[in-house]
Amino acid sequence: MKISILFGTESGNSEMAAEDLAASLADTYETEIRDLAEVSPEDLREDALYVFVCSTYGEGELPNSALPFYTALSQTRPDLTGVHYAIFGLGDSFYTETFGHGSLKLDAQLKDLGAHRAGDFGRHDASTWEPVGEVAVAWFEDVLSSLQVNSNAA
Ligand SMILES: Cc1cc2nc3c(=O)[nH]c(=O)nc-3n(C[C@H](O)[C@H](O)[C@H](O)COP(=O)(O)O)c2cc1C
């Protein structure tokens, strides 16, 4: 299984988390990292697992580098049946009303278009001061375990 890590960022934290995640997977999986700014919905394939690592900016909005991808999804509404993804949202619970809303919007849009989410929605809260890469790597181990449980059950 190829793992494609797609990050959306404003100030670099999501890219850093994506790099830590890729480093933790590189020995076991074919892995790539791409900035969402350079990805279009037509690039999504059924034979990969897409791992979205994306922050929230403004008032619960997506960061700049994820906006063109999100806008293209909303406007072209491709059928994403057969596409598998996991999603890890970076945010800050200081923003009580909009904590993680940018990545939650992206998650909702992907699901609405038929893509299948593997594992739980992951979260990093900047207010905890936990190292974002460590939180992302621990979360993704759970995602991989849930995939193995599902494939053993099939
Ligand atoms: C101006 C500004 C607005 C933000 N707005 C939100 C928000 O509405 N909700 C949220 O959960 N986090 C918000 N954040 C926190 C960021 O999502 C968090 O710092 C994240 O780690 C940034 O990741 P990035 O560097 O990949 O963009 C905001 C941060 C800044 C500086």
CSV table of C-alpha atoms and ligand atoms in Angstrom, one decimal:
chain,number,residue,atom,x,y,z
A,1,MET,CA,0.0,0.0,0.0
A,2,LYS,CA,1.3,3.4,-1.0
A,3,ILE,CA,0.9,6.1,1.6
A,4,SER,CA,0.5,9.6,0.3
A,5,ILE,CA,0.7,12.3,3.0
A,6,LEU,CA,-0.9,15.6,1.9
A,7,PHE,CA,-0.4,18.6,4.1
A,8,GLY,CA,-2.3,21.9,4.3
A,9,THR,CA,-0.5,24.6,6.3
A,10,GLU,CA,-0.2,28.3,7.0
A,11,SER,CA,2.9,28.4,9.3
A,12,GLY,CA,4.6,25.1,8.8
A,13,ASN,CA,3.4,22.9,11.7
A,14,SER,CA,1.5,20.5,9.5
A,15,GLU,CA,4.4,20.1,7.1
A,16,MET,CA,6.6,19.3,10.1
A,17,ALA,CA,4.1,16.7,11.4
A,18,ALA,CA,3.8,15.2,7.8
A,19,GLU,CA,7.6,14.9,7.7
A,20,ASP,CA,7.8,13.1,11.1
A,21,LEU,CA,5.0,10.8,10.0
A,22,ALA,CA,6.8,10.0,6.7
A,23,ALA,CA,10.0,9.3,8.5
A,24,SER,CA,8.2,6.8,10.8
A,25,LEU,CA,6.8,5.0,7.8
A,26,ALA,CA,9.6,5.1,5.3
A,27,ASP,CA,11.1,1.7,6.2
A,28,THR,CA,7.8,-0.2,5.9
A,29,TYR,CA,5.7,1.6,3.2
A,30,GLU,CA,6.2,3.4,-0.1
A,31,THR,CA,5.6,7.0,1.2
A,32,GLU,CA,5.4,10.4,-0.4
A,33,ILE,CA,4.6,13.9,1.0
A,34,ARG,CA,2.9,16.6,-1.0
A,35,ASP,CA,1.7,20.1,-0.3
A,36,LEU,CA,-2.1,20.2,-0.9
A,37,ALA,CA,-1.4,23.4,-2.8
A,38,GLU,CA,0.0,21.2,-5.5
A,39,VAL,CA,-2.6,18.5,-5.5
A,40,SER,CA,-5.9,18.4,-7.4
A,41,PRO,CA,-8.8,16.1,-6.7
A,42,GLU,CA,-8.2,14.2,-10.0
A,43,ASP,CA,-4.9,13.0,-8.6
A,44,LEU,CA,-6.6,10.8,-6.0
A,45,ARG,CA,-6.4,7.1,-6.7
A,46,GLU,CA,-7.9,4.0,-5.3
A,47,ASP,CA,-4.7,2.1,-4.6
A,48,ALA,CA,-3.2,4.5,-2.1
A,49,LEU,CA,-4.0,5.6,1.4
A,50,TYR,CA,-4.1,9.5,1.6
A,51,VAL,CA,-3.2,11.0,4.9
A,52,PHE,CA,-4.4,14.6,5.2
A,53,VAL,CA,-2.5,16.6,7.8
A,54,CYS,CA,-4.1,20.0,7.9
A,55,SER,CA,-4.5,23.0,10.3
A,56,THR,CA,-7.2,25.5,10.9
A,57,TYR,CA,-6.8,29.3,10.4
A,58,GLY,CA,-8.8,32.5,10.4
A,59,GLU,CA,-12.1,31.7,12.1
A,60,GLY,CA,-12.3,28.0,11.6
A,61,GLU,CA,-11.1,28.2,8.0
A,62,LEU,CA,-8.7,26.0,6.0
A,63,PRO,CA,-5.1,27.2,5.8
A,64,ASN,CA,-4.1,28.9,2.5
A,65,SER,CA,-2.2,25.9,1.1
A,66,ALA,CA,-5.3,23.7,1.4
A,67,LEU,CA,-7.8,26.2,0.0
A,68,PRO,CA,-7.4,25.5,-3.7
A,69,PHE,CA,-7.9,21.7,-3.2
A,70,TYR,CA,-10.9,22.3,-1.0
A,71,THR,CA,-12.4,24.7,-3.4
A,72,ALA,CA,-11.9,22.4,-6.3
A,73,LEU,CA,-13.6,19.5,-4.4
A,74,SER,CA,-16.5,21.8,-3.6
A,75,GLN,CA,-16.9,23.1,-7.1
A,76,THR,CA,-16.3,19.9,-9.2
A,77,ARG,CA,-17.7,17.4,-6.7
A,78,PRO,CA,-15.9,14.3,-8.0
A,79,ASP,CA,-17.1,10.9,-7.1
A,80,LEU,CA,-14.5,9.7,-4.5
A,81,THR,CA,-16.0,6.2,-4.0
A,82,GLY,CA,-13.1,3.8,-3.6
A,83,VAL,CA,-10.7,6.5,-2.3
A,84,HIS,CA,-9.3,5.8,1.2
A,85,TYR,CA,-8.0,8.5,3.5
A,86,ALA,CA,-7.1,9.3,7.1
A,87,ILE,CA,-7.1,12.8,8.5
A,88,PHE,CA,-5.2,14.6,11.3
A,89,GLY,CA,-6.2,18.1,12.2
A,90,LEU,CA,-4.0,20.7,13.9
A,91,GLY,CA,-5.7,23.4,15.8
A,92,ASP,CA,-5.8,25.2,19.1
A,93,SER,CA,-8.5,24.8,21.8
A,94,PHE,CA,-7.9,28.5,22.6
A,95,TYR,CA,-10.3,29.0,19.7
A,96,THR,CA,-13.1,27.4,21.6
A,97,GLU,CA,-15.8,28.0,18.9
A,98,THR,CA,-13.8,26.8,15.9
A,99,PHE,CA,-11.3,24.3,17.3
A,100,GLY,CA,-10.1,22.1,14.4
A,101,HIS,CA,-13.0,23.3,12.2
A,102,GLY,CA,-10.8,23.7,9.0
A,103,SER,CA,-9.8,20.1,8.9
A,104,LEU,CA,-13.3,18.9,10.1
A,105,LYS,CA,-14.7,20.7,7.0
A,106,LEU,CA,-12.2,18.9,4.8
A,107,ASP,CA,-13.2,15.6,6.4
A,108,ALA,CA,-16.9,16.2,5.9
A,109,GLN,CA,-16.4,17.1,2.3
A,110,LEU,CA,-14.3,14.0,1.5
A,111,LYS,CA,-16.9,11.8,3.2
A,112,ASP,CA,-19.8,13.6,1.4
A,113,LEU,CA,-18.1,12.8,-1.9
A,114,GLY,CA,-17.9,9.1,-1.1
A,115,ALA,CA,-14.4,8.6,0.2
A,116,HIS,CA,-13.9,6.2,3.0
A,117,ARG,CA,-12.1,7.4,6.2
A,118,ALA,CA,-9.7,4.9,7.9
A,119,GLY,CA,-9.5,5.3,11.7
A,120,ASP,CA,-10.6,8.2,13.8
A,121,PHE,CA,-10.2,11.9,13.1
A,122,GLY,CA,-6.8,12.7,14.6
A,123,ARG,CA,-6.2,15.9,16.6
A,124,HIS,CA,-3.4,18.1,17.8
A,125,ASP,CA,-4.1,20.9,20.2
A,126,ALA,CA,-1.4,23.5,20.2
A,127,SER,CA,-2.5,24.6,23.7
A,128,THR,CA,-1.2,21.2,25.1
A,129,TRP,CA,2.4,21.9,23.9
A,130,GLU,CA,2.7,18.3,23.0
A,131,PRO,CA,5.1,17.7,20.1
A,132,VAL,CA,2.9,17.6,17.0
A,133,GLY,CA,5.0,14.9,15.2
A,134,GLU,CA,4.8,12.5,18.2
A,135,VAL,CA,1.0,13.0,18.5
A,136,ALA,CA,0.6,12.4,14.7
A,137,VAL,CA,2.8,9.2,14.7
A,138,ALA,CA,0.9,7.7,17.7
A,139,TRP,CA,-2.4,8.5,16.1
A,140,PHE,CA,-1.4,6.9,12.8
A,141,GLU,CA,-0.3,3.7,14.5
A,142,ASP,CA,-3.9,3.4,15.7
A,143,VAL,CA,-5.2,4.0,12.1
A,144,LEU,CA,-2.9,1.3,10.8
A,145,SER,CA,-4.1,-1.1,13.6
A,146,SER,CA,-7.7,-0.4,12.7
A,147,LEU,CA,-7.0,-1.2,9.0
A,148,GLN,CA,-5.4,-4.5,10.0
A,149,VAL,CA,-8.3,-5.4,12.2
A,150,ASN,CA,-10.7,-4.7,9.3
A,151,SER,CA,-8.7,-6.7,6.8
A,152,ASN,CA,-8.4,-9.7,9.2
A,153,ALA,CA,-12.1,-9.5,9.7
A,154,ALA,CA,-12.9,-9.4,6.0
B,1,LIG,C1,-4.3,33.8,13.2
B,1,LIG,C2,-4.6,32.3,13.7
B,1,LIG,C3,-5.9,31.8,13.6
B,1,LIG,C4,-6.2,30.5,14.1
B,1,LIG,N1,-7.5,30.1,14.1
B,1,LIG,C5,-7.7,28.9,14.6
B,1,LIG,C6,-9.1,28.4,14.7
B,1,LIG,O1,-10.0,29.0,14.3
B,1,LIG,N2,-9.3,27.1,15.2
B,1,LIG,C7,-8.2,26.3,15.6
B,1,LIG,O2,-8.5,25.2,16.0
B,1,LIG,N3,-6.9,26.8,15.5
B,1,LIG,C8,-6.7,28.0,15.0
B,1,LIG,N4,-5.4,28.4,15.0
B,1,LIG,C9,-4.3,27.6,15.5
B,1,LIG,C10,-3.5,26.8,14.4
B,1,LIG,O3,-4.4,25.9,13.7
B,1,LIG,C11,-2.4,26.0,15.0
B,1,LIG,O4,-1.4,26.9,15.5
B,1,LIG,C12,-1.7,25.0,14.1
B,1,LIG,O5,-0.7,24.3,14.8
B,1,LIG,C13,-1.0,25.7,12.9
B,1,LIG,O6,-0.6,24.8,12.0
B,1,LIG,P1,0.1,25.2,10.6
B,1,LIG,O7,1.4,25.9,11.0
B,1,LIG,O8,0.4,23.9,9.9
B,1,LIG,O9,-0.8,26.1,9.9
B,1,LIG,C14,-5.1,29.7,14.5
B,1,LIG,C15,-3.8,30.3,14.5
B,1,LIG,C16,-3.5,31.5,14.1
B,1,LIG,C17,-2.1,32.1,14.2
